[in-house]
């Protein structure tokens, strides 16, 4: 049942990315290009997502436990370390250079775009390599 719920959530997320334009690298780069011909429309997408998340977070945490699990898994760490800052920097550089981040890249991967295939291959390589390079 959990796999089916996960699939349904992923499909809804993917459709939302396609409808909003966030799976289109040109649209994302247009949003990030604040010194050129800036396209502010993704700010509304992000603002809407932030509002829904903030409201949902407050409502769902009033429950004793999630609907499909026995407990909530909420991060407790609040410190900034090299791994977090380095990962955020790499994420931002990748997003800004090619206009894709992991969620939209996986959506675009389904369309067999060369750019998305390359991105996902590099993403998988990084996921495999990172724990081998950084021992915690």
mmCIF file of C-alpha atoms in Angstrom:
data_model
loop_
_atom_site.group_PDB
_atom_site.id
_atom_site.type_symbol
_atom_site.label_atom_id
_atom_site.label_comp_id
_atom_site.label_asym_id
_atom_site.label_seq_id
_atom_site.Cartn_x
_atom_site.Cartn_y
_atom_site.Cartn_z
ATOM 1 C CA UNK A 1 0.000 0.000 0.000
ATOM 2 C CA UNK A 2 2.833 2.413 0.854
ATOM 3 C CA UNK A 3 4.379 1.870 -2.590
ATOM 4 C CA UNK A 4 1.058 2.722 -4.240
ATOM 5 C CA UNK A 5 0.712 5.898 -2.156
ATOM 6 C CA UNK A 6 4.324 6.815 -3.015
ATOM 7 C CA UNK A 7 3.625 6.276 -6.714
ATOM 8 C CA UNK A 8 0.481 8.401 -6.556
ATOM 9 C CA UNK A 9 2.325 11.226 -4.755
ATOM 10 C CA UNK A 10 5.157 11.054 -7.298
ATOM 11 C CA UNK A 11 2.719 11.238 -10.200
ATOM 12 C CA UNK A 12 0.951 14.248 -8.689
ATOM 13 C CA UNK A 13 4.314 15.923 -8.067
ATOM 14 C CA UNK A 14 5.476 15.226 -11.630
ATOM 15 C CA UNK A 15 2.264 16.543 -13.182
ATOM 16 C CA UNK A 16 2.576 19.668 -11.028
ATOM 17 C CA UNK A 17 6.142 20.212 -12.243
ATOM 18 C CA UNK A 18 5.056 19.867 -15.868
ATOM 19 C CA UNK A 19 2.049 22.191 -15.498
ATOM 20 C CA UNK A 20 4.101 24.822 -13.636
ATOM 21 C CA UNK A 21 6.932 24.757 -16.179
ATOM 22 C CA UNK A 22 9.553 23.735 -13.627
ATOM 23 C CA UNK A 23 10.475 20.685 -15.736
ATOM 24 C CA UNK A 24 11.428 23.031 -18.592
ATOM 25 C CA UNK A 25 15.085 24.097 -18.192
ATOM 26 C CA UNK A 26 14.578 27.186 -20.386
ATOM 27 C CA UNK A 27 11.779 28.384 -18.078
ATOM 28 C CA UNK A 28 13.917 27.817 -14.970
ATOM 29 C CA UNK A 29 16.947 29.581 -16.467
ATOM 30 C CA UNK A 30 14.648 32.473 -17.444
ATOM 31 C CA UNK A 31 13.621 32.723 -13.797
ATOM 32 C CA UNK A 32 17.211 32.595 -12.549
ATOM 33 C CA UNK A 33 18.450 35.182 -15.078
ATOM 34 C CA UNK A 34 17.655 38.288 -13.028
ATOM 35 C CA UNK A 35 20.070 40.470 -15.032
ATOM 36 C CA UNK A 36 18.651 39.518 -18.442
ATOM 37 C CA UNK A 37 15.082 38.907 -19.579
ATOM 38 C CA UNK A 38 13.750 37.794 -16.203
ATOM 39 C CA UNK A 39 10.685 35.517 -16.100
ATOM 40 C CA UNK A 40 9.161 35.876 -12.593
ATOM 41 C CA UNK A 41 6.379 33.299 -13.052
ATOM 42 C CA UNK A 42 8.160 30.530 -11.136
ATOM 43 C CA UNK A 43 8.216 32.787 -8.068
ATOM 44 C CA UNK A 44 4.437 32.363 -7.946
ATOM 45 C CA UNK A 45 4.825 28.585 -8.253
ATOM 46 C CA UNK A 46 7.326 28.559 -5.387
ATOM 47 C CA UNK A 47 5.180 30.906 -3.301
ATOM 48 C CA UNK A 48 2.125 28.696 -3.807
ATOM 49 C CA UNK A 49 4.113 25.588 -2.892
ATOM 50 C CA UNK A 50 5.488 27.290 0.211
ATOM 51 C CA UNK A 51 2.007 28.359 1.326
ATOM 52 C CA UNK A 52 0.515 24.889 0.850
ATOM 53 C CA UNK A 53 3.476 23.279 2.631
ATOM 54 C CA UNK A 54 3.347 25.670 5.593
ATOM 55 C CA UNK A 55 -0.378 25.123 6.057
ATOM 56 C CA UNK A 56 -0.134 21.358 5.550
ATOM 57 C CA UNK A 57 2.799 21.089 7.961
ATOM 58 C CA UNK A 58 0.848 22.861 10.719
ATOM 59 C CA UNK A 59 -2.279 20.770 10.147
ATOM 60 C CA UNK A 60 -0.594 17.387 9.817
ATOM 61 C CA UNK A 61 1.569 17.828 12.929
ATOM 62 C CA UNK A 62 -1.601 18.147 15.009
ATOM 63 C CA UNK A 63 -2.097 14.420 14.417
ATOM 64 C CA UNK A 64 -0.587 11.833 16.734
ATOM 65 C CA UNK A 65 1.142 10.091 13.799
ATOM 66 C CA UNK A 66 1.099 10.177 9.984
ATOM 67 C CA UNK A 67 -1.708 8.367 8.164
ATOM 68 C CA UNK A 68 0.594 5.765 6.620
ATOM 69 C CA UNK A 69 3.262 5.373 9.324
ATOM 70 C CA UNK A 70 3.598 4.950 13.079
ATOM 71 C CA UNK A 71 5.623 8.110 13.734
ATOM 72 C CA UNK A 72 6.768 11.388 12.206
ATOM 73 C CA UNK A 73 10.362 11.641 10.995
ATOM 74 C CA UNK A 74 11.299 15.272 11.561
ATOM 75 C CA UNK A 75 14.939 16.391 11.344
ATOM 76 C CA UNK A 76 16.374 17.448 14.673
ATOM 77 C CA UNK A 77 19.760 18.828 13.594
ATOM 78 C CA UNK A 78 19.947 22.600 13.374
ATOM 79 C CA UNK A 79 23.670 23.109 12.778
ATOM 80 C CA UNK A 80 25.325 24.037 9.502
ATOM 81 C CA UNK A 81 28.202 21.791 8.519
ATOM 82 C CA UNK A 82 30.494 21.451 5.513
ATOM 83 C CA UNK A 83 28.388 18.673 3.975
ATOM 84 C CA UNK A 84 25.190 20.723 4.111
ATOM 85 C CA UNK A 85 26.786 23.912 2.792
ATOM 86 C CA UNK A 86 28.767 22.053 0.115
ATOM 87 C CA UNK A 87 25.703 20.104 -1.019
ATOM 88 C CA UNK A 88 23.577 23.252 -1.154
ATOM 89 C CA UNK A 89 26.272 25.007 -3.181
ATOM 90 C CA UNK A 90 26.545 22.140 -5.676
ATOM 91 C CA UNK A 91 22.756 21.962 -5.917
ATOM 92 C CA UNK A 92 22.507 25.686 -6.637
ATOM 93 C CA UNK A 93 25.334 25.635 -9.176
ATOM 94 C CA UNK A 94 23.799 22.692 -11.024
ATOM 95 C CA UNK A 95 20.357 24.267 -10.995
ATOM 96 C CA UNK A 96 21.661 27.583 -12.240
ATOM 97 C CA UNK A 97 23.940 26.149 -14.927
ATOM 98 C CA UNK A 98 21.478 23.833 -16.650
ATOM 99 C CA UNK A 99 18.074 24.718 -15.213
ATOM 100 C CA UNK A 100 17.318 21.341 -13.664
ATOM 101 C CA UNK A 101 17.198 20.063 -10.118
ATOM 102 C CA UNK A 102 16.508 16.415 -9.211
ATOM 103 C CA UNK A 103 12.681 16.436 -9.233
ATOM 104 C CA UNK A 104 12.226 18.168 -12.588
ATOM 105 C CA UNK A 105 15.186 16.225 -14.022
ATOM 106 C CA UNK A 106 13.429 12.935 -13.285
ATOM 107 C CA UNK A 107 10.262 14.262 -14.926
ATOM 108 C CA UNK A 108 12.243 15.394 -17.995
ATOM 109 C CA UNK A 109 14.078 12.039 -17.978
ATOM 110 C CA UNK A 110 10.753 10.401 -18.823
ATOM 111 C CA UNK A 111 10.735 12.420 -22.055
ATOM 112 C CA UNK A 112 14.192 11.018 -22.915
ATOM 113 C CA UNK A 113 15.761 14.469 -23.192
ATOM 114 C CA UNK A 114 19.540 14.190 -23.655
ATOM 115 C CA UNK A 115 20.067 16.947 -21.104
ATOM 116 C CA UNK A 116 17.903 15.153 -18.523
ATOM 117 C CA UNK A 117 19.525 11.767 -19.189
ATOM 118 C CA UNK A 118 22.968 13.316 -18.689
ATOM 119 C CA UNK A 119 21.804 15.083 -15.522
ATOM 120 C CA UNK A 120 20.281 11.903 -14.028
ATOM 121 C CA UNK A 121 23.416 9.888 -14.891
ATOM 122 C CA UNK A 122 25.572 12.494 -13.123
ATOM 123 C CA UNK A 123 23.103 12.583 -10.214
ATOM 124 C CA UNK A 124 23.355 8.796 -9.802
ATOM 125 C CA UNK A 125 27.157 8.953 -10.040
ATOM 126 C CA UNK A 126 27.211 11.652 -7.353
ATOM 127 C CA UNK A 127 24.875 9.665 -5.104
ATOM 128 C CA UNK A 128 27.171 6.667 -5.433
ATOM 129 C CA UNK A 129 30.421 8.629 -5.080
ATOM 130 C CA UNK A 130 29.581 11.048 -2.242
ATOM 131 C CA UNK A 131 29.381 8.533 0.631
ATOM 132 C CA UNK A 132 32.650 6.992 -0.527
ATOM 133 C CA UNK A 133 34.445 10.353 -0.516
ATOM 134 C CA UNK A 134 32.894 11.821 2.629
ATOM 135 C CA UNK A 135 33.117 9.622 5.719
ATOM 136 C CA UNK A 136 30.923 10.865 8.552
#
